[in-house]
Amino acid sequence: MKKKAFIIVFLFLLSNYPLINAQPWVTVFEDRVKIGETIIVGDYKIDVTLEKNEMKPYAIIYEDEEIKKVVGQGNLTEIGNMRIVLGSYNAEYEEVFLALQYKPSLTKEISPKNGASFEVGDYALKVIKSGNESVLLSINGDEVEVKAKSVRVYDKLALEYTGDVLRVYLANIQVKREERKDYELYYPFKGLKVKAGDEVRIPITVYNNGNKELTLQLKILSKPLGWDVRVLDESGKYGVNEIALNAKASAVLTLFIKIPEDASGTKGIRFAVGEEIGEITLDVVKNAGIDVIIPMLGVETEAGQSVTFPIIIKNRGEEKAVKLEVTEKPAGWNAYFLMGNQRVKSFLLEGEQEITLFVEAPRNAELGEHKIGFSINGIEKNVSVFIYKTHKGEPAKIVVTAKDEEGNFVQGAKISTGNKTAFTDGYGRAKIELKPGEYKIFVEKEGYELVEKEVSVEDGEEKTLEITLTKLPYYFELEGSGDTVAIAAGSIGRYAVIIKNLGKEEDWYSLSAFDVPEGWSAEFYYAESPIRKITISPGESKEVALRIVPPYNAQPGEYNLIIAVKSSSGLEKRINLLVKLIGEYKFEMYPETPMVNIKAGREGIAYLSLENIGTAPITNIKFEVSAPQGWDVKVTPQVIPELGSLYFEGGVRRISGSENRLTVTIKVPETTPAGTYQITITGKGDQAQASTQITVRVTQSSNTAYIGILILVLTFGAVIWMMRRVGRR
């Protein structure tokens, strides 16, 4: 389906070119091509490659090793006798659909007669039937009908029939396909004009397109006698004879060439990176009074960026005037010379001077290599800028920063143009994406005057605008402490209202409350004094408290009321307030008898009462016991699902029932000494908790008492006996 869709687009593009009374075209290639493969058509070589950052395919067209055009995806490009279109791209297989058409040459022109035969190249043609409306041919055994005033394409033939004359065109061209290697070289210069004594440094980029690490040998295959030619690393400091590249990685090398002072004429240098052979031709001219040294001959950059080329000019004789001129640059580009920060066109030179060629690439610059030519006292030089990423067709961005007259950021300002809208953040910033062009930007916010600005943006450009908003004479903002206030039954609710005078003038404001429930009280206070009107200076704010008092018998629930503030200028703002009246959650526990007597080794029972003294039920009350170690204390029931309030609706007291009584069973160990002990019982509900204590007085049984007395008598007798015995001695 992708291929079919592409062919339809391709035919639509070609439909803009008339075929009658004009040179016809023949499709000579139509297939998917892998990234890195090369298609050779006559004198043209088409390298299919991939833009490294955007991952978009494009094709570079060479003629005699010189870049002629760079073709982007979806564009129809015509160069010489060839048309080229790049179609859909499959990232998984790294394939792009490529279609080529070639302009055939007129080979045969006849008045067709029935039975006539002739040959054109490898094709045998025979006229089967001829008429004014069409001619029927046999081509290599296939029947082909050509209608009058139309063109019919058969393989590499184009057949045009005027009604009485048949013209046969032949695309006598061979198309070769070279599969990609695992690696490729790129170096921007194939031929250079240099001066004797110059040092030339040419960047060479090696790309590993494969999925494995590569180790490549570096060699200088041929160089002029007496010349210093070496391969250095990217910094140009160290010699390199071998590189290792990870999969999908690249490396930049420097081909260093030192030209002898007495050199002249055309010289060639050949080098090898692995099995790839590179060749550079140098046209050496003798020194003409000044030397022009250009350390950087080619750079890569992104469209919309500026690049600089340092240029060193040496004067070998007396002081002389130096004239600078940019002779060649792409349309829409800007290039000029700088000395320090000053643009210059000429200057006096004595000794040596460094200047800078400053080049500005537009944001919509085409991908590929672009040449900048210039002349220094008639010495022609050129450098190149390779655009690896373009912003052509990308949306532009406008970043607006809004501030007030005091320089404070304005949050929530509305930024709009056309059908685009954005709002500033806490730093007063907002961003809008637009197509390249000219726009009117509107900045507005309540309390401020409207601001209008005109701005123009280019492809992919991000432009910053700083807007100052002027306050209106009378304007205020109203803020509340939330949209809900909770009040416990029987208490007073407080809600804070903040009035900010954002205007330029002092103003007064009246305060009102609407839809207050019947029987409720709602009044405004400032500094603990009731008010109905307040005056505020410009730039200041005051906090007013709304006191809300529900009646004692008001039922828990949700109530709505409205707060309205109106200025002297007539501007009114409101707050819709939700009042939640919540019940009081509180209960008590207390023993029915203050003390329980239990004999050691026996069980006793105590009773506790629970009473909800709040205004709302308490649910899911569970009990925890803290007792002396070894005691067994149980509470029955273990859980009370709900403990109702002591008050019915309307404040009528409810009588406690048996469901609010606890039975506490206490078993005292037999070895517990007589005495008084405390047991703490805590009830924990979902909304509240309470604790109480039971005092237990433990007594001993009579048998245990007798045994204790006997032990004391025996002990006392033993002491007296010991004293007498010791006294005799």
XYZ file of C-alpha atoms in Angstrom:
729
model
C 0.000 0.000 0.000
C 2.879 2.405 0.779
C 4.422 1.798 -2.639
C 1.085 2.289 -4.393
C 0.450 5.530 -2.484
C 3.885 6.806 -3.388
C 3.367 6.061 -7.120
C 0.118 8.050 -7.021
C 1.929 11.019 -5.454
C 4.759 10.628 -7.965
C 2.361 10.667 -10.922
C 0.582 13.683 -9.447
C 3.877 15.567 -9.268
C 4.704 14.609 -12.835
C 1.268 15.696 -14.023
C 2.435 19.304 -13.739
C 4.858 18.690 -16.653
C 3.272 18.555 -20.172
C 4.311 15.587 -22.293
C 2.990 16.706 -25.692
C 5.135 19.150 -27.656
C 7.805 18.693 -24.985
C 10.567 16.251 -24.221
C 9.037 13.057 -22.697
C 10.424 11.231 -19.640
C 11.027 7.525 -19.026
C 11.097 5.813 -15.623
C 14.436 3.987 -15.424
C 14.424 3.001 -11.745
C 11.736 2.419 -9.113
C 12.521 0.399 -5.972
C 13.337 0.518 -2.273
C 16.948 1.476 -1.545
C 18.793 0.895 1.709
C 20.403 3.796 3.519
C 24.055 3.907 2.408
C 23.444 2.406 -1.056
C 24.461 4.244 -4.225
C 22.560 4.452 -7.543
C 24.635 5.362 -10.619
C 22.769 6.843 -13.615
C 25.119 7.906 -16.403
C 27.361 10.674 -15.088
C 25.299 11.020 -11.947
C 25.839 9.248 -8.637
C 23.053 9.265 -6.036
C 24.018 8.502 -2.436
C 21.043 7.687 -0.174
C 21.786 8.681 3.401
C 20.077 9.638 6.654
C 20.019 12.938 8.511
C 21.686 12.030 11.819
C 19.522 13.983 14.287
C 16.049 14.017 12.702
C 16.416 10.496 11.229
C 15.022 11.694 7.883
C 16.274 10.247 4.586
C 17.745 12.394 1.843
C 19.759 11.845 -1.319
C 22.956 13.627 -2.363
C 23.405 13.896 -6.151
C 26.983 14.013 -7.442
C 28.231 14.795 -10.956
C 31.927 14.126 -11.509
C 32.403 13.829 -7.719
C 30.890 17.309 -7.162
C 27.712 17.714 -5.100
C 24.985 19.180 -7.310
C 21.857 18.861 -5.212
C 20.496 17.480 -1.939
C 17.009 15.945 -2.247
C 14.684 15.767 0.750
C 11.851 13.299 1.266
C 8.715 13.875 -0.842
C 10.263 16.499 -3.150
C 10.468 16.217 -6.967
C 13.908 17.376 -8.109
C 15.078 17.809 -11.693
C 18.755 17.947 -12.540
C 20.082 17.723 -16.084
C 18.411 14.784 -17.846
C 17.107 13.242 -14.649
C 14.224 13.576 -12.189
C 14.333 12.094 -8.689
C 11.743 11.605 -5.926
C 12.300 10.154 -2.422
C 9.185 8.423 -1.073
C 8.241 6.579 2.115
C 10.898 5.548 4.634
C 10.897 2.235 6.579
C 12.972 2.860 9.710
C 12.966 -0.817 10.750
C 14.710 -1.968 7.544
C 16.431 1.393 6.839
C 14.886 1.536 3.353
C 13.523 4.474 1.357
C 11.487 4.273 -1.870
C 13.357 5.903 -4.789
C 12.002 6.681 -8.266
C 14.112 8.000 -11.176
C 13.037 9.321 -14.568
C 15.405 10.001 -17.416
C 14.941 12.298 -20.440
C 15.350 10.058 -23.549
C 16.789 11.241 -26.839
C 14.844 11.278 -30.119
C 16.077 8.222 -32.058
C 13.510 7.650 -34.816
C 10.855 9.739 -36.559
C 8.664 8.115 -39.245
C 5.309 8.276 -40.958
C 3.947 4.885 -39.912
C 2.716 2.529 -42.591
C 1.091 -0.826 -42.054
C 3.674 -3.615 -42.020
C 6.691 -1.300 -41.693
C 9.457 -2.643 -39.385
C 12.484 -0.975 -37.789
C 14.813 -1.293 -34.779
C 15.682 1.115 -31.986
C 18.439 -0.103 -29.709
C 17.486 -3.563 -28.412
C 13.842 -3.126 -29.450
C 12.238 -4.498 -32.666
C 9.205 -2.452 -33.727
C 6.557 -3.230 -36.374
C 3.552 -1.162 -37.435
C 0.441 -3.365 -37.231
C -2.186 -0.735 -37.922
C -1.963 2.993 -38.492
C -4.713 5.615 -38.448
C -5.439 9.240 -37.582
C -6.623 8.380 -34.082
C -3.862 5.925 -33.096
C -1.116 3.616 -34.228
C -0.847 -0.051 -33.110
C 2.703 -1.378 -32.785
C 4.390 -4.677 -31.972
C 7.420 -4.102 -29.707
C 9.495 -7.214 -29.035
C 6.283 -9.209 -29.554
C 4.072 -7.039 -27.287
C 1.186 -5.051 -28.767
C 1.361 -1.378 -27.826
C -1.204 1.228 -28.901
C -0.180 4.894 -29.085
C -3.057 7.335 -29.340
C -2.818 10.529 -31.341
C -1.512 13.602 -29.507
C -0.238 11.508 -26.613
C 2.880 9.770 -25.368
C 3.105 6.075 -24.478
C 6.047 4.745 -22.444
C 7.248 1.179 -22.991
C 10.213 0.125 -20.845
C 12.973 2.595 -21.882
C 11.071 3.804 -24.957
C 8.830 6.860 -25.194
C 6.462 6.858 -28.186
C 4.800 10.086 -29.353
C 2.190 10.091 -32.125
C 0.958 13.364 -33.658
C -1.602 11.680 -35.970
C 0.731 11.384 -38.951
C 4.248 11.256 -37.459
C 5.572 8.700 -34.939
C 8.523 9.817 -32.838
C 10.506 7.189 -30.915
C 12.663 8.251 -27.961
C 15.201 5.945 -26.286
C 16.568 6.301 -22.747
C 19.890 4.731 -23.605
C 21.177 4.839 -20.059
C 22.426 2.188 -17.647
C 21.384 2.184 -14.007
C 23.787 0.542 -11.590
C 23.174 -0.198 -7.967
C 26.031 -0.334 -5.485
C 25.189 -1.896 -2.133
C 26.318 -0.012 0.897
C 29.511 -0.872 2.692
C 29.649 -1.266 6.421
C 31.369 2.107 6.514
C 31.651 5.271 4.459
C 33.822 8.379 4.197
C 32.863 12.000 3.974
C 35.287 14.821 3.295
C 33.993 18.173 2.033
C 36.786 19.086 -0.393
C 37.923 17.131 -3.450
C 39.796 19.975 -5.145
C 41.463 22.990 -3.544
C 43.324 26.085 -4.636
C 46.260 26.595 -2.289
C 49.418 28.630 -2.078
C 52.985 27.457 -1.811
C 54.013 27.218 1.842
C 50.418 26.708 3.049
C 49.359 24.172 5.641
C 46.048 22.500 4.785
C 43.879 20.527 7.207
C 40.967 18.616 5.709
C 38.381 16.993 8.024
C 37.520 13.382 7.141
C 34.499 11.753 8.786
C 34.269 7.944 8.911
C 30.811 6.425 9.602
C 30.315 2.817 10.743
C 26.903 1.907 9.308
C 27.111 -1.720 10.391
C 26.134 -3.509 13.563
C 29.654 -4.624 14.519
C 32.819 -2.892 15.671
C 35.255 -2.129 12.824
C 39.021 -1.752 12.841
C 40.307 0.214 9.819
C 43.870 0.847 8.627
C 44.821 4.409 7.549
C 47.376 4.897 4.765
C 48.748 7.620 2.504
C 48.876 5.895 -0.916
C 50.523 8.658 -2.961
C 51.768 12.217 -2.453
C 54.091 14.653 -4.248
C 57.790 14.259 -3.544
C 58.952 16.359 -0.604
C 55.438 17.036 0.722
C 54.483 16.327 4.346
C 51.166 14.441 4.307
C 49.816 12.707 7.419
C 46.567 11.487 8.985
C 45.997 13.075 12.401
C 43.312 12.763 15.062
C 40.465 15.276 15.263
C 42.518 17.675 17.412
C 45.303 17.652 14.812
C 47.957 16.837 17.420
C 48.593 13.123 17.052
C 49.299 10.880 14.059
C 46.889 7.979 13.482
C 47.398 4.796 11.438
C 44.444 2.747 12.692
C 41.002 3.457 14.151
C 38.372 1.312 15.901
C 34.713 2.264 15.443
C 31.783 0.964 17.457
C 28.594 -0.016 15.637
C 26.658 3.026 14.336
C 29.466 5.315 15.524
C 31.611 7.851 13.664
C 35.068 9.354 13.987
C 36.599 12.572 12.631
C 40.163 12.539 11.303
C 42.338 15.320 9.910
C 44.316 15.007 6.685
C 47.322 17.283 7.239
C 49.156 18.615 4.174
C 52.260 20.861 4.365
C 53.011 22.370 0.957
C 56.659 23.244 0.248
C 57.519 26.891 -0.481
C 58.741 26.059 -4.002
C 55.733 23.923 -4.972
C 53.546 24.838 -7.966
C 51.116 23.282 -10.432
C 48.381 20.664 -9.904
C 49.179 17.877 -7.453
C 47.192 14.857 -6.328
C 47.063 13.026 -2.984
C 45.478 9.618 -2.493
C 44.730 8.020 0.869
C 42.926 4.917 2.128
C 40.648 4.245 5.092
C 40.288 0.478 5.122
C 39.279 -0.379 1.538
C 37.806 3.069 0.841
C 40.060 5.255 -1.341
C 39.992 9.058 -1.104
C 41.594 11.493 -3.529
C 42.223 15.232 -3.290
C 43.589 17.519 -6.007
C 45.519 20.641 -5.017
C 46.084 23.524 -7.432
C 49.215 25.200 -6.027
C 49.918 28.841 -6.951
C 53.052 30.776 -6.093
C 53.008 33.454 -3.435
C 51.674 36.794 -4.719
C 52.788 39.142 -1.992
C 50.391 38.046 0.765
C 49.621 34.661 2.221
C 46.045 33.715 3.082
C 45.818 30.884 5.608
C 42.429 29.305 6.343
C 42.735 26.730 9.172
C 39.117 25.559 8.834
C 37.870 24.838 5.334
C 34.556 23.194 6.139
C 32.248 22.989 9.134
C 28.971 21.286 9.985
C 26.177 23.205 11.635
C 22.457 23.371 12.165
C 20.339 25.718 10.066
C 19.791 29.053 11.817
C 23.211 29.008 13.475
C 26.203 31.239 12.782
C 29.692 29.899 12.098
C 33.055 31.616 11.926
C 36.127 30.867 9.844
C 39.379 32.363 11.172
C 41.603 33.706 8.367
C 45.259 34.646 8.810
C 46.730 37.121 6.280
C 50.520 37.472 6.122
C 52.278 40.302 4.272
C 55.646 39.266 2.873
C 56.604 42.758 1.711
C 55.831 46.388 2.457
C 52.610 47.688 3.975
C 49.732 47.380 1.561
C 45.977 47.735 1.421
C 43.936 44.549 1.673
C 40.506 44.428 0.012
C 37.938 41.869 1.165
C 34.929 40.739 -0.843
C 32.371 37.932 -0.486
C 31.912 36.651 -4.050
C 29.543 33.714 -3.604
C 26.937 32.640 -1.068
C 23.585 30.804 -1.155
C 20.391 32.842 -1.469
C 19.117 34.051 1.896
C 22.513 33.556 3.592
C 24.595 36.357 5.106
C 28.405 36.484 5.086
C 30.821 39.282 6.004
C 34.288 39.885 7.478
C 35.085 40.905 11.061
C 38.205 42.405 12.597
C 37.606 42.149 16.298
C 33.927 43.109 16.634
C 33.950 45.504 13.656
C 32.731 44.607 10.169
C 35.437 45.449 7.614
C 35.809 45.588 3.820
C 39.436 46.753 3.607
C 42.392 47.588 5.841
C 46.156 48.307 5.784
C 48.345 45.272 6.463
C 51.872 45.314 7.814
C 53.120 41.949 8.968
C 50.284 39.610 9.976
C 46.611 40.082 10.774
C 43.836 37.651 11.746
C 40.297 38.338 10.572
C 37.088 36.316 10.726
C 34.639 35.309 8.019
C 31.236 35.347 9.730
C 28.533 33.219 8.062
C 24.847 33.175 9.060
C 22.780 30.252 7.766
C 18.990 30.879 7.599
C 16.740 28.584 9.597
C 15.179 27.188 6.420
C 18.517 26.343 4.769
C 18.499 23.154 2.702
C 20.333 20.046 3.907
C 23.734 19.391 2.411
C 26.897 21.300 1.566
C 26.880 25.026 0.747
C 29.807 26.988 -0.677
C 30.940 30.429 0.487
C 33.374 32.094 -1.919
C 35.436 35.190 -1.179
C 38.355 37.199 -2.562
C 41.283 38.743 -0.666
C 43.245 41.080 -2.976
C 42.158 38.977 -5.942
C 43.108 35.663 -4.329
C 40.008 33.487 -4.658
C 39.194 31.257 -1.719
C 36.182 29.290 -0.597
C 34.940 27.398 2.416
C 31.917 25.182 2.885
C 29.132 24.852 5.435
C 27.405 21.482 5.652
C 23.849 21.734 6.993
C 23.062 18.501 8.822
C 19.789 19.707 10.342
C 17.265 22.185 8.957
C 14.256 23.864 10.534
C 12.458 24.336 7.236
C 8.726 23.960 7.806
C 9.100 23.637 11.594
C 6.704 25.655 13.799
C 8.079 28.751 15.466
C 7.767 29.467 19.197
C 7.032 32.784 20.894
C 7.867 32.979 24.616
C 6.105 35.883 26.362
C 7.110 37.157 29.811
C 4.528 39.423 31.446
C 5.481 41.868 34.246
C 3.700 44.730 35.977
C 4.965 48.301 36.257
C 7.012 47.396 39.352
C 8.748 44.548 37.536
C 6.826 41.759 39.264
C 5.841 38.674 37.257
C 2.160 38.543 36.295
C 0.648 35.069 36.572
C -2.459 33.985 34.649
C -2.191 36.615 31.885
C -3.882 35.469 28.667
C -1.632 35.387 25.587
C -3.489 35.033 22.294
C -3.006 35.338 18.541
C -5.419 33.972 15.954
C -6.786 30.698 17.343
C -3.814 30.142 19.689
C -4.138 30.867 23.433
C -1.871 30.351 26.442
C -1.648 31.597 30.050
C 1.436 32.766 31.937
C 2.799 30.644 34.788
C 4.173 31.702 38.170
C 7.204 33.236 36.457
C 5.023 35.245 34.083
C 5.978 33.002 31.133
C 3.845 31.479 28.387
C 4.775 29.759 25.124
C 2.833 29.619 21.820
C 3.730 27.564 18.716
C 3.023 29.190 15.330
C 3.784 28.773 11.666
C 6.515 31.111 10.331
C 5.109 34.549 9.506
C 3.957 37.868 10.982
C 1.486 38.042 13.879
C -0.276 40.347 16.328
C 0.098 39.176 19.923
C -2.533 40.208 22.511
C -1.734 40.133 26.247
C -4.587 40.643 28.700
C -5.454 40.065 32.337
C -8.233 41.235 34.602
C -7.235 44.473 36.299
C -4.725 45.430 33.582
C -4.903 47.292 30.277
C -4.791 45.235 27.049
C -1.368 45.131 25.313
C -0.905 44.456 21.584
C 2.431 43.609 19.923
C 3.455 42.809 16.345
C 6.075 40.104 15.829
C 7.527 38.058 12.967
C 9.081 34.597 13.348
C 11.047 32.275 11.060
C 11.062 28.490 10.661
C 11.679 26.792 14.008
C 12.660 30.106 15.631
C 12.069 30.774 19.325
C 11.515 34.476 19.982
C 11.196 36.097 23.415
C 8.895 39.050 24.196
C 8.817 40.943 27.491
C 5.497 42.707 28.078
C 4.724 45.339 30.733
C 1.107 45.375 31.903
C -0.394 48.608 33.273
C -2.897 48.422 36.126
C -6.434 49.810 35.766
C -7.428 52.723 38.071
C -10.059 50.624 39.916
C -9.874 46.861 40.225
C -9.797 44.314 43.007
C -9.477 40.591 43.587
C -11.417 38.560 46.104
C -9.986 35.459 47.754
C -11.482 33.178 50.345
C -9.855 30.624 52.603
C -11.208 27.783 50.483
C -14.680 26.991 49.238
C -15.731 25.079 52.382
C -15.843 25.881 56.087
C -16.530 23.291 58.814
C -18.274 24.240 62.048
C -18.794 22.028 65.057
C -22.299 22.078 66.479
C -22.600 24.618 69.265
C -19.521 26.592 68.155
C -18.770 29.679 65.999
C -17.351 29.302 62.477
C -14.805 31.742 61.012
C -14.105 32.240 57.311
C -11.369 34.574 56.049
C -12.061 36.884 53.086
C -9.082 38.719 51.527
C -9.739 41.838 49.431
C -6.800 42.991 47.255
C -6.935 46.483 45.747
C -5.060 45.969 42.451
C -6.044 49.335 41.000
C -4.099 52.573 41.048
C -6.560 54.471 43.295
C -7.887 54.064 46.838
C -11.322 52.389 46.903
C -14.007 51.302 49.372
C -15.878 48.015 49.332
C -19.251 46.953 50.754
C -19.661 43.419 52.151
C -22.820 41.300 52.176
C -23.888 37.710 52.858
C -26.857 36.141 51.030
C -28.880 32.931 51.368
C -28.007 32.613 55.066
C -30.054 29.702 56.590
C -32.957 30.711 58.829
C -31.966 31.211 62.420
C -28.233 31.531 61.564
C -26.064 34.597 62.075
C -23.429 35.767 59.535
C -21.527 39.030 60.181
C -18.252 40.555 58.922
C -15.487 41.659 61.322
C -12.262 43.579 60.869
C -9.865 43.970 63.789
C -12.541 42.381 66.028
C -15.079 45.058 65.103
C -18.198 44.393 63.030
C -18.191 46.142 59.638
C -20.248 46.416 56.471
C -17.806 48.582 54.450
C -13.988 48.831 54.280
C -11.509 51.199 52.569
C -8.261 49.842 51.050
C -5.283 51.743 49.583
C -3.867 50.820 46.145
C -1.581 47.794 46.193
C -2.761 46.760 49.669
C -4.961 43.905 50.833
C -7.067 43.431 53.953
C -8.431 40.283 55.536
C -11.996 40.363 56.765
C -13.479 37.587 58.929
C -16.991 36.281 58.402
C -18.360 34.886 61.686
C -20.992 32.210 61.184
C -23.088 31.193 64.195
C -25.543 28.288 63.751
C -28.406 27.891 66.287
C -27.953 25.374 69.114
C -30.486 22.961 67.599
C -29.136 23.146 63.999
C -28.766 19.713 62.486
C -25.398 18.454 61.132
C -25.276 18.707 57.335
C -24.244 20.992 54.451
C -25.517 24.550 53.950
C -24.846 27.094 51.178
C -24.445 30.843 51.426
C -23.033 33.625 49.200
C -20.446 36.282 50.091
C -20.620 39.436 47.912
C -18.082 42.298 47.797
C -18.864 45.399 45.713
C -16.499 48.294 45.017
C -17.405 51.976 44.711
C -16.862 51.699 40.932
C -19.652 49.106 40.714
C -17.448 46.011 40.235
C -18.867 43.108 42.259
C -17.352 39.702 43.018
C -18.834 36.759 44.862
C -17.787 33.599 46.694
C -20.075 30.579 46.912
C -19.392 29.094 50.339
C -20.333 25.597 51.509
C -20.808 25.346 55.299
C -20.471 21.884 56.796
C -22.027 21.614 60.247
C -20.472 18.625 61.958
C -21.505 16.934 65.207
C -19.339 16.734 68.361
C -17.894 13.262 68.932
C -17.384 12.593 72.654
C -18.272 9.826 75.097
C -17.520 8.872 78.700
C -16.921 5.585 80.565
C -17.325 5.198 84.341
C -17.690 2.241 86.782
C -21.032 1.752 88.496
C -19.250 0.905 91.822
C -16.003 2.637 92.791
C -14.318 -0.535 94.158
C -14.605 -4.294 93.691
C -13.494 -6.800 96.425
C -12.132 -10.089 95.106
C -10.359 -12.893 97.030
C -7.090 -14.183 95.581
C -7.786 -17.132 93.277
C -11.410 -16.066 92.762
C -13.425 -14.209 90.068
C -15.241 -10.896 90.416
C -17.542 -8.838 88.220
C -17.665 -5.087 87.716
C -19.986 -3.013 85.556
C -19.136 -0.009 83.378
C -21.520 2.485 81.809
C -20.913 4.296 78.492
C -22.538 7.634 77.720
C -22.322 9.637 74.459
C -22.163 13.253 75.611
C -21.604 14.587 72.078
C -24.080 15.426 69.346
C -23.392 12.611 66.872
C -23.225 8.806 67.092
C -19.903 7.038 67.689
C -19.401 3.760 65.849
C -17.399 0.566 66.194
C -16.183 0.973 69.803
C -13.608 -1.677 70.796
C -12.031 -2.147 74.237
C -8.464 -2.528 75.476
C -7.535 -3.642 79.029
C -4.435 -2.847 81.093
C -4.259 -5.069 84.246
C -1.579 -6.480 86.596
C 0.521 -9.274 85.126
C -1.144 -12.681 85.259
C -4.664 -11.333 85.756
C -7.414 -12.499 83.414
C -9.795 -9.627 82.552
C -12.576 -9.909 79.938
C -14.965 -7.215 78.696
C -18.443 -8.146 77.438
C -19.520 -7.176 74.828
C -16.167 -6.817 73.079
C -17.536 -4.370 70.458
C -20.388 -1.828 70.528
C -21.399 -1.146 66.884
C -22.943 2.260 67.621
C -23.276 4.466 70.689
C -26.079 6.958 70.062
C -26.089 10.589 71.127
C -27.815 11.668 74.347
C -29.840 14.082 72.254
C -32.617 13.506 69.795
C -33.290 15.976 67.030
C -34.361 19.234 68.605
C -32.144 18.702 71.665
C -34.383 16.220 73.555
C -32.343 14.088 75.976
C -32.330 10.317 75.454
C -32.286 7.835 78.393
C -29.337 5.391 78.311
C -30.261 1.715 77.785
C -28.690 -1.633 78.666
C -26.881 -1.706 75.361
C -24.525 0.917 76.850
C -23.480 -1.242 79.829
C -20.297 -3.348 79.933
C -19.663 -6.413 82.084
C -16.054 -6.782 83.208
C -15.059 -10.258 84.492
C -11.884 -10.215 86.623
C -10.000 -13.349 87.690
C -7.263 -12.760 90.282
C -4.367 -15.275 90.506
C -4.179 -17.263 93.803
C -0.655 -16.013 94.537
C -1.647 -12.353 94.385
C -0.804 -10.636 97.698
C -3.549 -8.757 99.428
C -3.747 -5.108 98.451
C -5.376 -2.569 96.149
C -4.886 -2.769 92.350
C -5.947 -0.704 89.327
C -7.377 -1.944 86.019
C -7.548 0.541 83.095
C -10.122 -0.009 80.348
C -9.994 2.103 77.156
C -12.794 2.261 74.594
C -11.699 3.282 71.041
C -14.356 4.213 68.486
C -14.066 5.404 64.876
C -14.570 9.013 65.971
C -13.438 9.250 69.626
C -12.069 7.311 72.596
C -12.380 7.326 76.407
C -10.808 5.550 79.395
C -11.747 4.681 83.004
C -10.285 2.697 85.918
C -11.639 -0.042 88.162
C -10.150 -0.363 91.669
C -9.802 -3.970 92.870
C -9.119 -4.806 96.558
C -7.619 -8.287 96.823
C -8.076 -10.244 100.107
C -6.570 -13.614 101.190
C -8.576 -16.771 102.167
C -8.641 -17.918 105.920
C -6.424 -21.015 105.335
C -3.821 -18.903 103.761
C -3.929 -16.533 106.775
C -3.394 -19.393 109.273
C -0.451 -20.714 107.319
C 1.062 -17.226 107.301
C 0.689 -16.884 111.116
C 2.298 -20.310 111.698
C 5.259 -19.352 109.531
C 5.723 -16.118 111.514
C 5.622 -18.025 114.935
C 8.164 -20.595 113.765
C 10.425 -17.907 112.443
C 10.214 -15.912 115.685
C 10.966 -19.044 117.819
C 14.026 -19.886 115.696
C 15.423 -16.390 116.242
C 15.030 -16.619 120.093
C 16.707 -20.060 120.147
C 19.707 -18.748 118.186
C 20.111 -15.752 120.518
C 20.206 -17.946 123.659
C 22.737 -20.310 122.199
C 25.067 -17.567 121.127
C 24.697 -15.860 124.552
C 25.922 -18.972 126.476
C 29.090 -19.070 124.468
